[in-house]
Amino acid sequence: MHLISIDDLTAAEIENLFKLSDGFLEIASRSIKKVPTLRGRTIVNVFLEPSTRTQSSFELAGKRLSADVINIKGSSSSVSKGESLKDTILTLESYRPDIIVMRHPRVGASRMATRYTNASVVNAGDGTGEHPTQCLLDLYSLRRVFGEMQGLKVAIVGDILRSRVARSDLFGFRKMGIDVRLVGPPTLMPPGIEYWDVPIYNDLGALEDVDVIYLLRMQLERAKGKVPPVPSLREYSRVWGLSPQRVKPGQRVMHPGPINRGVELSGDLADDERSLILHQVESGLAMRMAILYQCLAGSLTEEPAA
Ligand code: NCD
């Protein structure tokens, strides 16, 4: 099984991943945190764009499942010598990996990789395309905190324009019955957004009645060479930045990280007990173990070739 888009999964398959994640979350509380589930399997993490959470989470998930894990990183890989994606994948395919986890600056890169490998490919973020495993870990955090997701109200706020997280979260959250709205200045909404059939608000009044405020980072590195969509980060932060005073008592705050304290949220809100940011990271490890397991579920009874 490949996981390229959140739309590759049905609601029932997502529920199944929650159940698996519950088991893996329990393992994380033991003193010995390793299980033999994927012993003899090979996982290659190819990260051709910066990453802290996603990369460390996939690496640790593979290791805790006892797989052999290797990590290829952008600046230290032959990609920086001009090697094409096709040649990188064909080279790695010679090792007969079971899973390739890939982050790439271009939309569609993970899907393209599926053409050159027999491994399951997991999209760990493709440019402004999708980030399905972020969506799954966000859903898992929501399930852990709220139990029932049907009817939950979530506002996704900020740089929707360049956010692969916003795309995957919107589609995945709605699949699970969550009521989603997008909030931010018009210049941070992608062209064609009217076809997404989602309520859009251009002021923070839209946060009044939501259960969860999902903040996005201003992803200026993805705007290379283009006119900045906001006059300055200072102004953005003044109008759109969230502080504890702007969050109601029962509301929870989420963010995929990395956070920019003082831009999309204040430092004290990041550290506030209403913030689920580190809860999401914890959910991410268990969920990525579940995803790796599920990618190979069909072949787990086979003995690895001698
Ligand atoms: C996000 C990403 O890389 O798309 N981060 C993540 O995976 N945790 C969001 C971001 O970069 O702002």
PDB file of C-alpha atoms and ligand atoms in Angstrom:
ATOM      1  CA  MET A   1       0.000   0.000   0.000  1.00  0.00           C
ATOM      2  CA  HIS A   2       1.152   3.534  -0.810  1.00  0.00           C
ATOM      3  CA  LEU A   3       0.086   6.600   1.165  1.00  0.00           C
ATOM      4  CA  ILE A   4       0.353   9.610  -1.135  1.00  0.00           C
ATOM      5  CA  SER A   5      -2.828  11.570  -0.410  1.00  0.00           C
ATOM      6  CA  ILE A   6      -5.185  11.521   2.562  1.00  0.00           C
ATOM      7  CA  ASP A   7      -7.830  10.607  -0.011  1.00  0.00           C
ATOM      8  CA  ASP A   8      -6.112   7.214  -0.412  1.00  0.00           C
ATOM      9  CA  LEU A   9      -7.796   6.216   2.876  1.00  0.00           C
ATOM     10  CA  THR A  10     -11.427   5.631   3.820  1.00  0.00           C
ATOM     11  CA  ALA A  11     -12.858   6.702   7.185  1.00  0.00           C
ATOM     12  CA  ALA A  12     -12.862   3.033   8.248  1.00  0.00           C
ATOM     13  CA  GLU A  13      -9.168   2.670   7.356  1.00  0.00           C
ATOM     14  CA  ILE A  14      -8.394   5.803   9.379  1.00  0.00           C
ATOM     15  CA  GLU A  15     -10.312   4.348  12.361  1.00  0.00           C
ATOM     16  CA  ASN A  16      -8.238   1.207  12.013  1.00  0.00           C
ATOM     17  CA  LEU A  17      -5.034   3.308  12.140  1.00  0.00           C
ATOM     18  CA  PHE A  18      -6.320   4.883  15.396  1.00  0.00           C
ATOM     19  CA  LYS A  19      -6.710   1.427  16.930  1.00  0.00           C
ATOM     20  CA  LEU A  20      -3.209   0.420  15.893  1.00  0.00           C
ATOM     21  CA  SER A  21      -1.853   3.752  17.198  1.00  0.00           C
ATOM     22  CA  ASP A  22      -3.468   3.123  20.605  1.00  0.00           C
ATOM     23  CA  GLY A  23      -1.364  -0.042  20.889  1.00  0.00           C
ATOM     24  CA  PHE A  24       1.819   1.708  19.779  1.00  0.00           C
ATOM     25  CA  LEU A  25       1.187   4.611  22.160  1.00  0.00           C
ATOM     26  CA  GLU A  26       1.124   2.122  25.016  1.00  0.00           C
ATOM     27  CA  ILE A  27       4.505   0.746  23.908  1.00  0.00           C
ATOM     28  CA  ALA A  28       5.972   4.264  24.181  1.00  0.00           C
ATOM     29  CA  SER A  29       5.164   4.275  27.911  1.00  0.00           C
ATOM     30  CA  ARG A  30       7.189   1.094  28.581  1.00  0.00           C
ATOM     31  CA  SER A  31      10.794   1.199  29.691  1.00  0.00           C
ATOM     32  CA  ILE A  32      11.776  -0.955  26.688  1.00  0.00           C
ATOM     33  CA  LYS A  33      10.115   0.700  23.729  1.00  0.00           C
ATOM     34  CA  LYS A  34      10.939  -1.733  20.938  1.00  0.00           C
ATOM     35  CA  VAL A  35       8.828  -4.495  19.386  1.00  0.00           C
ATOM     36  CA  PRO A  36       9.959  -7.027  16.764  1.00  0.00           C
ATOM     37  CA  THR A  37       7.062  -6.377  14.360  1.00  0.00           C
ATOM     38  CA  LEU A  38       9.103  -5.230  11.324  1.00  0.00           C
ATOM     39  CA  ARG A  39      12.314  -7.175  12.010  1.00  0.00           C
ATOM     40  CA  GLY A  40      14.146  -7.876   8.762  1.00  0.00           C
ATOM     41  CA  ARG A  41      12.270  -5.151   6.875  1.00  0.00           C
ATOM     42  CA  THR A  42      14.040  -2.160   5.342  1.00  0.00           C
ATOM     43  CA  ILE A  43      12.799   1.413   5.489  1.00  0.00           C
ATOM     44  CA  VAL A  44      14.489   4.242   3.598  1.00  0.00           C
ATOM     45  CA  ASN A  45      13.660   7.789   4.695  1.00  0.00           C
ATOM     46  CA  VAL A  46      14.439  10.217   1.873  1.00  0.00           C
ATOM     47  CA  PHE A  47      14.155  13.797   3.130  1.00  0.00           C
ATOM     48  CA  LEU A  48      15.091  16.302   0.446  1.00  0.00           C
ATOM     49  CA  GLU A  49      13.657  19.291   2.331  1.00  0.00           C
ATOM     50  CA  PRO A  50      14.317  20.387   5.925  1.00  0.00           C
ATOM     51  CA  SER A  51      12.437  18.537   8.657  1.00  0.00           C
ATOM     52  CA  THR A  52      12.758  17.954  12.391  1.00  0.00           C
ATOM     53  CA  ARG A  53       9.502  16.372  13.565  1.00  0.00           C
ATOM     54  CA  THR A  54       8.510  14.315  10.548  1.00  0.00           C
ATOM     55  CA  GLN A  55      11.998  12.946   9.938  1.00  0.00           C
ATOM     56  CA  SER A  56      12.761  12.075  13.567  1.00  0.00           C
ATOM     57  CA  SER A  57       9.296  10.625  14.036  1.00  0.00           C
ATOM     58  CA  PHE A  58       9.557   8.289  11.012  1.00  0.00           C
ATOM     59  CA  GLU A  59      13.106   7.289  11.934  1.00  0.00           C
ATOM     60  CA  LEU A  60      12.170   6.443  15.502  1.00  0.00           C
ATOM     61  CA  ALA A  61       8.940   4.734  14.422  1.00  0.00           C
ATOM     62  CA  GLY A  62      10.897   2.405  12.114  1.00  0.00           C
ATOM     63  CA  LYS A  63      13.508   1.693  14.783  1.00  0.00           C
ATOM     64  CA  ARG A  64      10.917   0.962  17.467  1.00  0.00           C
ATOM     65  CA  LEU A  65       9.377  -1.578  15.111  1.00  0.00           C
ATOM     66  CA  SER A  66      12.862  -3.169  14.693  1.00  0.00           C
ATOM     67  CA  ALA A  67      13.133  -2.416  10.960  1.00  0.00           C
ATOM     68  CA  ASP A  68      16.489  -1.544   9.395  1.00  0.00           C
ATOM     69  CA  VAL A  69      16.221   2.194   8.809  1.00  0.00           C
ATOM     70  CA  ILE A  70      18.435   4.358   6.647  1.00  0.00           C
ATOM     71  CA  ASN A  71      18.142   8.102   6.232  1.00  0.00           C
ATOM     72  CA  ILE A  72      19.005  10.083   3.117  1.00  0.00           C
ATOM     73  CA  LYS A  73      19.023  13.819   3.710  1.00  0.00           C
ATOM     74  CA  GLY A  74      18.960  16.621   1.148  1.00  0.00           C
ATOM     75  CA  SER A  75      22.151  18.543   1.609  1.00  0.00           C
ATOM     76  CA  SER A  76      24.261  15.414   2.204  1.00  0.00           C
ATOM     77  CA  SER A  77      22.764  13.328  -0.628  1.00  0.00           C
ATOM     78  CA  SER A  78      23.781  13.083  -4.287  1.00  0.00           C
ATOM     79  CA  VAL A  79      20.712  15.175  -5.130  1.00  0.00           C
ATOM     80  CA  SER A  80      22.925  18.147  -4.300  1.00  0.00           C
ATOM     81  CA  LYS A  81      25.256  16.815  -7.056  1.00  0.00           C
ATOM     82  CA  GLY A  82      22.422  16.973  -9.608  1.00  0.00           C
ATOM     83  CA  GLU A  83      21.046  13.429  -9.397  1.00  0.00           C
ATOM     84  CA  SER A  84      17.431  13.184 -10.558  1.00  0.00           C
ATOM     85  CA  LEU A  85      14.603  11.863  -8.407  1.00  0.00           C
ATOM     86  CA  LYS A  86      14.282   8.909 -10.784  1.00  0.00           C
ATOM     87  CA  ASP A  87      17.940   7.961 -10.370  1.00  0.00           C
ATOM     88  CA  THR A  88      17.831   8.408  -6.585  1.00  0.00           C
ATOM     89  CA  ILE A  89      14.838   6.073  -6.329  1.00  0.00           C
ATOM     90  CA  LEU A  90      16.277   3.519  -8.799  1.00  0.00           C
ATOM     91  CA  THR A  91      19.497   3.477  -6.776  1.00  0.00           C
ATOM     92  CA  LEU A  92      17.664   2.918  -3.492  1.00  0.00           C
ATOM     93  CA  GLU A  93      15.495   0.267  -5.168  1.00  0.00           C
ATOM     94  CA  SER A  94      18.642  -1.857  -5.588  1.00  0.00           C
ATOM     95  CA  TYR A  95      18.501  -2.439  -1.815  1.00  0.00           C
ATOM     96  CA  ARG A  96      14.949  -3.793  -2.181  1.00  0.00           C
ATOM     97  CA  PRO A  97      13.458  -1.591   0.513  1.00  0.00           C
ATOM     98  CA  ASP A  98       9.998  -2.410   1.860  1.00  0.00           C
ATOM     99  CA  ILE A  99       9.029   1.221   2.478  1.00  0.00           C
ATOM    100  CA  ILE A 100      10.315   4.522   1.131  1.00  0.00           C
ATOM    101  CA  VAL A 101       9.221   7.563   3.137  1.00  0.00           C
ATOM    102  CA  MET A 102       9.730  10.680   1.084  1.00  0.00           C
ATOM    103  CA  ARG A 103       9.738  14.415   1.619  1.00  0.00           C
ATOM    104  CA  HIS A 104      10.396  16.507  -1.469  1.00  0.00           C
ATOM    105  CA  PRO A 105      10.033  20.193  -2.438  1.00  0.00           C
ATOM    106  CA  ARG A 106       7.982  19.355  -5.563  1.00  0.00           C
ATOM    107  CA  VAL A 107       4.276  18.533  -5.708  1.00  0.00           C
ATOM    108  CA  GLY A 108       3.746  15.000  -7.024  1.00  0.00           C
ATOM    109  CA  ALA A 109       7.258  13.732  -6.227  1.00  0.00           C
ATOM    110  CA  SER A 110       6.075  10.830  -4.021  1.00  0.00           C
ATOM    111  CA  ARG A 111       3.568   9.709  -6.599  1.00  0.00           C
ATOM    112  CA  MET A 112       6.297   9.795  -9.230  1.00  0.00           C
ATOM    113  CA  ALA A 113       8.554   7.708  -6.976  1.00  0.00           C
ATOM    114  CA  THR A 114       5.983   4.887  -6.982  1.00  0.00           C
ATOM    115  CA  ARG A 115       6.842   4.310 -10.665  1.00  0.00           C
ATOM    116  CA  TYR A 116      10.441   3.353  -9.916  1.00  0.00           C
ATOM    117  CA  THR A 117      10.130   1.141  -6.859  1.00  0.00           C
ATOM    118  CA  ASN A 118       8.288  -1.919  -5.623  1.00  0.00           C
ATOM    119  CA  ALA A 119       8.361  -0.506  -2.092  1.00  0.00           C
ATOM    120  CA  SER A 120       5.372   1.133  -0.427  1.00  0.00           C
ATOM    121  CA  VAL A 121       5.844   4.878  -0.766  1.00  0.00           C
ATOM    122  CA  VAL A 122       4.715   7.189   2.040  1.00  0.00           C
ATOM    123  CA  ASN A 123       4.416  10.893   1.244  1.00  0.00           C
ATOM    124  CA  ALA A 124       5.989  12.851   4.106  1.00  0.00           C
ATOM    125  CA  GLY A 125       5.224  16.185   2.399  1.00  0.00           C
ATOM    126  CA  ASP A 126       5.497  17.096  -1.305  1.00  0.00           C
ATOM    127  CA  GLY A 127       5.944  20.833  -1.848  1.00  0.00           C
ATOM    128  CA  THR A 128       2.630  22.596  -1.403  1.00  0.00           C
ATOM    129  CA  GLY A 129       0.834  19.337  -2.286  1.00  0.00           C
ATOM    130  CA  GLU A 130      -0.100  17.082   0.598  1.00  0.00           C
ATOM    131  CA  HIS A 131       1.066  15.871   3.988  1.00  0.00           C
ATOM    132  CA  PRO A 132      -1.211  12.919   4.747  1.00  0.00           C
ATOM    133  CA  THR A 133       0.678  11.598   7.787  1.00  0.00           C
ATOM    134  CA  GLN A 134       0.426  15.031   9.451  1.00  0.00           C
ATOM    135  CA  CYS A 135      -3.325  14.899   8.905  1.00  0.00           C
ATOM    136  CA  LEU A 136      -3.498  11.412  10.417  1.00  0.00           C
ATOM    137  CA  LEU A 137      -1.533  12.381  13.514  1.00  0.00           C
ATOM    138  CA  ASP A 138      -3.651  15.522  13.919  1.00  0.00           C
ATOM    139  CA  LEU A 139      -6.797  13.405  13.711  1.00  0.00           C
ATOM    140  CA  TYR A 140      -5.337  10.990  16.223  1.00  0.00           C
ATOM    141  CA  SER A 141      -4.601  13.852  18.655  1.00  0.00           C
ATOM    142  CA  LEU A 142      -8.164  15.118  18.207  1.00  0.00           C
ATOM    143  CA  ARG A 143      -9.513  11.634  18.867  1.00  0.00           C
ATOM    144  CA  ARG A 144      -7.376  11.254  21.996  1.00  0.00           C
ATOM    145  CA  VAL A 145      -8.491  14.641  23.370  1.00  0.00           C
ATOM    146  CA  PHE A 146     -12.142  14.841  22.291  1.00  0.00           C
ATOM    147  CA  GLY A 147     -13.121  11.195  21.757  1.00  0.00           C
ATOM    148  CA  GLU A 148     -15.919  11.814  19.270  1.00  0.00           C
ATOM    149  CA  MET A 149     -14.898  13.813  16.190  1.00  0.00           C
ATOM    150  CA  GLN A 150     -18.267  14.063  14.465  1.00  0.00           C
ATOM    151  CA  GLY A 151     -19.464  17.688  14.617  1.00  0.00           C
ATOM    152  CA  LEU A 152     -16.254  19.056  16.140  1.00  0.00           C
ATOM    153  CA  LYS A 153     -15.570  22.579  14.841  1.00  0.00           C
ATOM    154  CA  VAL A 154     -12.036  23.357  13.661  1.00  0.00           C
ATOM    155  CA  ALA A 155     -10.687  26.599  12.181  1.00  0.00           C
ATOM    156  CA  ILE A 156      -7.477  26.324  10.139  1.00  0.00           C
ATOM    157  CA  VAL A 157      -5.805  29.736  10.330  1.00  0.00           C
ATOM    158  CA  GLY A 158      -3.042  31.489   8.402  1.00  0.00           C
ATOM    159  CA  ASP A 159      -0.899  30.656   5.391  1.00  0.00           C
ATOM    160  CA  ILE A 160      -3.333  28.313   3.634  1.00  0.00           C
ATOM    161  CA  LEU A 161      -1.839  29.342   0.280  1.00  0.00           C
ATOM    162  CA  ARG A 162       1.370  27.357   0.662  1.00  0.00           C
ATOM    163  CA  SER A 163       0.304  24.811   3.233  1.00  0.00           C
ATOM    164  CA  ARG A 164       0.230  21.133   2.337  1.00  0.00           C
ATOM    165  CA  VAL A 165      -0.939  20.551   5.916  1.00  0.00           C
ATOM    166  CA  ALA A 166      -4.036  22.714   5.341  1.00  0.00           C
ATOM    167  CA  ARG A 167      -4.880  20.714   2.219  1.00  0.00           C
ATOM    168  CA  SER A 168      -4.537  17.279   3.815  1.00  0.00           C
ATOM    169  CA  ASP A 169      -6.161  18.369   7.076  1.00  0.00           C
ATOM    170  CA  LEU A 170      -9.144  19.929   5.359  1.00  0.00           C
ATOM    171  CA  PHE A 171      -9.872  16.814   3.300  1.00  0.00           C
ATOM    172  CA  GLY A 172      -9.088  14.337   6.104  1.00  0.00           C
ATOM    173  CA  PHE A 173     -10.921  16.224   8.857  1.00  0.00           C
ATOM    174  CA  ARG A 174     -14.074  16.456   6.755  1.00  0.00           C
ATOM    175  CA  LYS A 175     -13.881  12.752   5.986  1.00  0.00           C
ATOM    176  CA  MET A 176     -14.161  12.121   9.742  1.00  0.00           C
ATOM    177  CA  GLY A 177     -17.188  14.397  10.152  1.00  0.00           C
ATOM    178  CA  ILE A 178     -15.337  17.462  11.452  1.00  0.00           C
ATOM    179  CA  ASP A 179     -16.765  20.858  10.542  1.00  0.00           C
ATOM    180  CA  VAL A 180     -13.824  22.795   9.029  1.00  0.00           C
ATOM    181  CA  ARG A 181     -13.483  26.478   8.171  1.00  0.00           C
ATOM    182  CA  LEU A 182     -10.462  28.337   6.753  1.00  0.00           C
ATOM    183  CA  VAL A 183      -9.471  31.680   8.243  1.00  0.00           C
ATOM    184  CA  GLY A 184      -6.885  34.212   7.084  1.00  0.00           C
ATOM    185  CA  PRO A 185      -6.248  37.247   4.901  1.00  0.00           C
ATOM    186  CA  PRO A 186      -7.454  36.887   1.277  1.00  0.00           C
ATOM    187  CA  THR A 187      -3.859  37.057   0.011  1.00  0.00           C
ATOM    188  CA  LEU A 188      -3.087  33.814   1.892  1.00  0.00           C
ATOM    189  CA  MET A 189      -5.911  31.850   0.266  1.00  0.00           C
ATOM    190  CA  PRO A 190      -4.979  29.749  -2.779  1.00  0.00           C
ATOM    191  CA  PRO A 191      -6.454  30.506  -6.194  1.00  0.00           C
ATOM    192  CA  GLY A 192      -9.412  28.235  -6.952  1.00  0.00           C
ATOM    193  CA  ILE A 193     -10.292  27.841  -3.271  1.00  0.00           C
ATOM    194  CA  GLU A 194     -13.973  28.386  -4.123  1.00  0.00           C
ATOM    195  CA  TYR A 195     -13.957  24.866  -5.580  1.00  0.00           C
ATOM    196  CA  TRP A 196     -12.971  23.379  -2.207  1.00  0.00           C
ATOM    197  CA  ASP A 197     -16.483  24.030  -0.986  1.00  0.00           C
ATOM    198  CA  VAL A 198     -15.364  25.182   2.456  1.00  0.00           C
ATOM    199  CA  PRO A 199     -16.387  28.291   4.449  1.00  0.00           C
ATOM    200  CA  ILE A 200     -13.724  31.008   4.283  1.00  0.00           C
ATOM    201  CA  TYR A 201     -13.423  33.878   6.737  1.00  0.00           C
ATOM    202  CA  ASN A 202     -11.148  36.897   6.609  1.00  0.00           C
ATOM    203  CA  ASP A 203     -11.294  37.870  10.277  1.00  0.00           C
ATOM    204  CA  LEU A 204     -10.624  36.303  13.647  1.00  0.00           C
ATOM    205  CA  GLY A 205     -14.295  36.640  14.622  1.00  0.00           C
ATOM    206  CA  ALA A 206     -14.601  33.239  12.897  1.00  0.00           C
ATOM    207  CA  LEU A 207     -12.796  31.655  15.867  1.00  0.00           C
ATOM    208  CA  GLU A 208     -15.578  32.518  18.371  1.00  0.00           C
ATOM    209  CA  ASP A 209     -17.443  29.210  18.329  1.00  0.00           C
ATOM    210  CA  VAL A 210     -14.787  26.666  17.299  1.00  0.00           C
ATOM    211  CA  ASP A 211     -13.444  23.861  19.491  1.00  0.00           C
ATOM    212  CA  VAL A 212      -9.993  23.894  17.920  1.00  0.00           C
ATOM    213  CA  ILE A 213      -7.848  26.633  16.389  1.00  0.00           C
ATOM    214  CA  TYR A 214      -5.308  25.060  14.032  1.00  0.00           C
ATOM    215  CA  LEU A 215      -2.517  27.546  13.338  1.00  0.00           C
ATOM    216  CA  LEU A 216      -0.142  27.458  10.378  1.00  0.00           C
ATOM    217  CA  ARG A 217       3.352  28.818  10.059  1.00  0.00           C
ATOM    218  CA  MET A 218       4.003  31.631   7.596  1.00  0.00           C
ATOM    219  CA  GLN A 219       5.912  29.533   5.041  1.00  0.00           C
ATOM    220  CA  LEU A 220       7.975  32.264   3.410  1.00  0.00           C
ATOM    221  CA  GLU A 221      10.649  29.839   2.169  1.00  0.00           C
ATOM    222  CA  ARG A 222       8.028  28.469  -0.244  1.00  0.00           C
ATOM    223  CA  ALA A 223       7.450  31.956  -1.691  1.00  0.00           C
ATOM    224  CA  LYS A 224      10.898  32.256  -3.286  1.00  0.00           C
ATOM    225  CA  GLY A 225      11.103  35.197  -5.665  1.00  0.00           C
ATOM    226  CA  LYS A 226       7.417  36.061  -5.336  1.00  0.00           C
ATOM    227  CA  VAL A 227       5.874  39.211  -3.872  1.00  0.00           C
ATOM    228  CA  PRO A 228       5.295  38.541  -0.150  1.00  0.00           C
ATOM    229  CA  PRO A 229       1.561  38.059   0.515  1.00  0.00           C
ATOM    230  CA  VAL A 230       1.674  40.150   3.703  1.00  0.00           C
ATOM    231  CA  PRO A 231       3.367  43.546   4.163  1.00  0.00           C
ATOM    232  CA  SER A 232       5.521  42.353   7.082  1.00  0.00           C
ATOM    233  CA  LEU A 233       5.609  39.588   9.675  1.00  0.00           C
ATOM    234  CA  ARG A 234       5.178  42.223  12.352  1.00  0.00           C
ATOM    235  CA  GLU A 235       1.947  43.414  10.859  1.00  0.00           C
ATOM    236  CA  TYR A 236       0.768  39.845  10.288  1.00  0.00           C
ATOM    237  CA  SER A 237       1.439  39.027  13.890  1.00  0.00           C
ATOM    238  CA  ARG A 238      -0.395  42.129  15.126  1.00  0.00           C
ATOM    239  CA  VAL A 239      -3.550  41.314  13.164  1.00  0.00           C
ATOM    240  CA  TRP A 240      -3.506  37.511  13.003  1.00  0.00           C
ATOM    241  CA  GLY A 241      -1.146  36.388  15.763  1.00  0.00           C
ATOM    242  CA  LEU A 242      -2.836  34.456  18.554  1.00  0.00           C
ATOM    243  CA  SER A 243      -2.193  35.157  22.226  1.00  0.00           C
ATOM    244  CA  PRO A 244      -3.844  33.494  25.253  1.00  0.00           C
ATOM    245  CA  GLN A 245      -6.284  36.448  25.477  1.00  0.00           C
ATOM    246  CA  ARG A 246      -7.607  35.657  21.991  1.00  0.00           C
ATOM    247  CA  VAL A 247      -8.351  32.022  22.887  1.00  0.00           C
ATOM    248  CA  LYS A 248     -11.519  31.128  24.796  1.00  0.00           C
ATOM    249  CA  PRO A 249     -11.325  28.919  27.915  1.00  0.00           C
ATOM    250  CA  GLY A 250     -12.472  25.588  26.406  1.00  0.00           C
ATOM    251  CA  GLN A 251     -10.689  25.995  23.068  1.00  0.00           C
ATOM    252  CA  ARG A 252      -7.586  24.004  22.139  1.00  0.00           C
ATOM    253  CA  VAL A 253      -4.769  25.194  19.887  1.00  0.00           C
ATOM    254  CA  MET A 254      -2.926  22.997  17.386  1.00  0.00           C
ATOM    255  CA  HIS A 255       0.054  23.639  15.085  1.00  0.00           C
ATOM    256  CA  PRO A 256       2.060  21.220  12.923  1.00  0.00           C
ATOM    257  CA  GLY A 257       5.366  22.853  13.897  1.00  0.00           C
ATOM    258  CA  PRO A 258       7.856  24.317  13.488  1.00  0.00           C
ATOM    259  CA  ILE A 259       6.277  27.228  15.347  1.00  0.00           C
ATOM    260  CA  ASN A 260       7.459  30.798  14.984  1.00  0.00           C
ATOM    261  CA  ARG A 261       6.942  32.262  18.432  1.00  0.00           C
ATOM    262  CA  GLY A 262       5.803  35.855  18.146  1.00  0.00           C
ATOM    263  CA  VAL A 263       4.484  35.472  14.574  1.00  0.00           C
ATOM    264  CA  GLU A 264       1.430  33.183  14.269  1.00  0.00           C
ATOM    265  CA  LEU A 265       1.240  32.685  18.023  1.00  0.00           C
ATOM    266  CA  SER A 266       2.744  34.255  21.115  1.00  0.00           C
ATOM    267  CA  GLY A 267       5.310  32.372  23.161  1.00  0.00           C
ATOM    268  CA  ASP A 268       3.016  32.156  26.154  1.00  0.00           C
ATOM    269  CA  LEU A 269       0.230  30.614  24.065  1.00  0.00           C
ATOM    270  CA  ALA A 270       2.646  27.982  22.748  1.00  0.00           C
ATOM    271  CA  ASP A 271       3.387  27.025  26.361  1.00  0.00           C
ATOM    272  CA  ASP A 272      -0.244  27.338  27.524  1.00  0.00           C
ATOM    273  CA  GLU A 273      -2.051  24.208  28.686  1.00  0.00           C
ATOM    274  CA  ARG A 274      -4.611  24.739  25.904  1.00  0.00           C
ATOM    275  CA  SER A 275      -1.872  24.093  23.332  1.00  0.00           C
ATOM    276  CA  LEU A 276      -1.746  20.553  21.899  1.00  0.00           C
ATOM    277  CA  ILE A 277       1.496  21.117  19.967  1.00  0.00           C
ATOM    278  CA  LEU A 278       3.591  18.553  21.855  1.00  0.00           C
ATOM    279  CA  HIS A 279       0.621  16.201  22.176  1.00  0.00           C
ATOM    280  CA  GLN A 280       0.584  16.169  18.353  1.00  0.00           C
ATOM    281  CA  VAL A 281       4.261  15.176  18.278  1.00  0.00           C
ATOM    282  CA  GLU A 282       3.579  12.328  20.708  1.00  0.00           C
ATOM    283  CA  SER A 283       0.585  11.188  18.633  1.00  0.00           C
ATOM    284  CA  GLY A 284       2.781  11.397  15.532  1.00  0.00           C
ATOM    285  CA  LEU A 285       5.219   8.740  16.672  1.00  0.00           C
ATOM    286  CA  ALA A 286       2.469   6.221  17.474  1.00  0.00           C
ATOM    287  CA  MET A 287       0.579   7.051  14.276  1.00  0.00           C
ATOM    288  CA  ARG A 288       3.705   6.684  12.113  1.00  0.00           C
ATOM    289  CA  MET A 289       4.374   3.284  13.673  1.00  0.00           C
ATOM    290  CA  ALA A 290       0.786   2.380  12.737  1.00  0.00           C
ATOM    291  CA  ILE A 291       1.265   3.677   9.181  1.00  0.00           C
ATOM    292  CA  LEU A 292       4.512   1.732   8.659  1.00  0.00           C
ATOM    293  CA  TYR A 293       2.861  -1.382  10.060  1.00  0.00           C
ATOM    294  CA  GLN A 294      -0.201  -0.946   7.885  1.00  0.00           C
ATOM    295  CA  CYS A 295       1.865  -0.406   4.716  1.00  0.00           C
ATOM    296  CA  LEU A 296       3.255  -3.901   5.166  1.00  0.00           C
ATOM    297  CA  ALA A 297       0.277  -5.533   6.867  1.00  0.00           C
ATOM    298  CA  GLY A 298      -0.470  -7.669   3.811  1.00  0.00           C
ATOM    299  CA  SER A 299       3.059  -9.091   3.731  1.00  0.00           C
ATOM    300  CA  LEU A 300       3.852  -9.425   7.427  1.00  0.00           C
ATOM    301  CA  THR A 301       3.256 -13.164   7.614  1.00  0.00           C
ATOM    302  CA  GLU A 302       5.803 -13.863   4.870  1.00  0.00           C
ATOM    303  CA  GLU A 303       9.298 -14.673   6.074  1.00  0.00           C
ATOM    304  CA  PRO A 304      11.781 -12.131   4.719  1.00  0.00           C
ATOM    305  CA  ALA A 305      13.698 -13.760   1.826  1.00  0.00           C
ATOM    306  CA  ALA A 306      16.770 -15.712   3.014  1.00  0.00           C
TER     307      ALA A 306
HETATM  308  C1  NCD B   1       4.838  21.168   8.202  1.00  0.00           C
HETATM  309  C2  NCD B   1       5.394  20.847   6.839  1.00  0.00           C
HETATM  310  O1  NCD B   1       6.588  20.551   6.690  1.00  0.00           O
HETATM  311  O2  NCD B   1       4.610  20.900   5.922  1.00  0.00           O
HETATM  312  N1  NCD B   1       5.622  20.719   9.261  1.00  0.00           N
HETATM  313  C3  NCD B   1       5.644  19.423   9.644  1.00  0.00           C
HETATM  314  O3  NCD B   1       5.717  18.504   8.846  1.00  0.00           O
HETATM  315  N2  NCD B   1       5.576  19.182  10.959  1.00  0.00           N
HETATM  316  C4  NCD B   1       4.408  22.570   8.314  1.00  0.00           C
HETATM  317  C5  NCD B   1       5.416  23.666   8.115  1.00  0.00           C
HETATM  318  O4  NCD B   1       6.480  23.494   7.531  1.00  0.00           O
HETATM  319  O5  NCD B   1       5.109  24.786   8.548  1.00  0.00           O
END
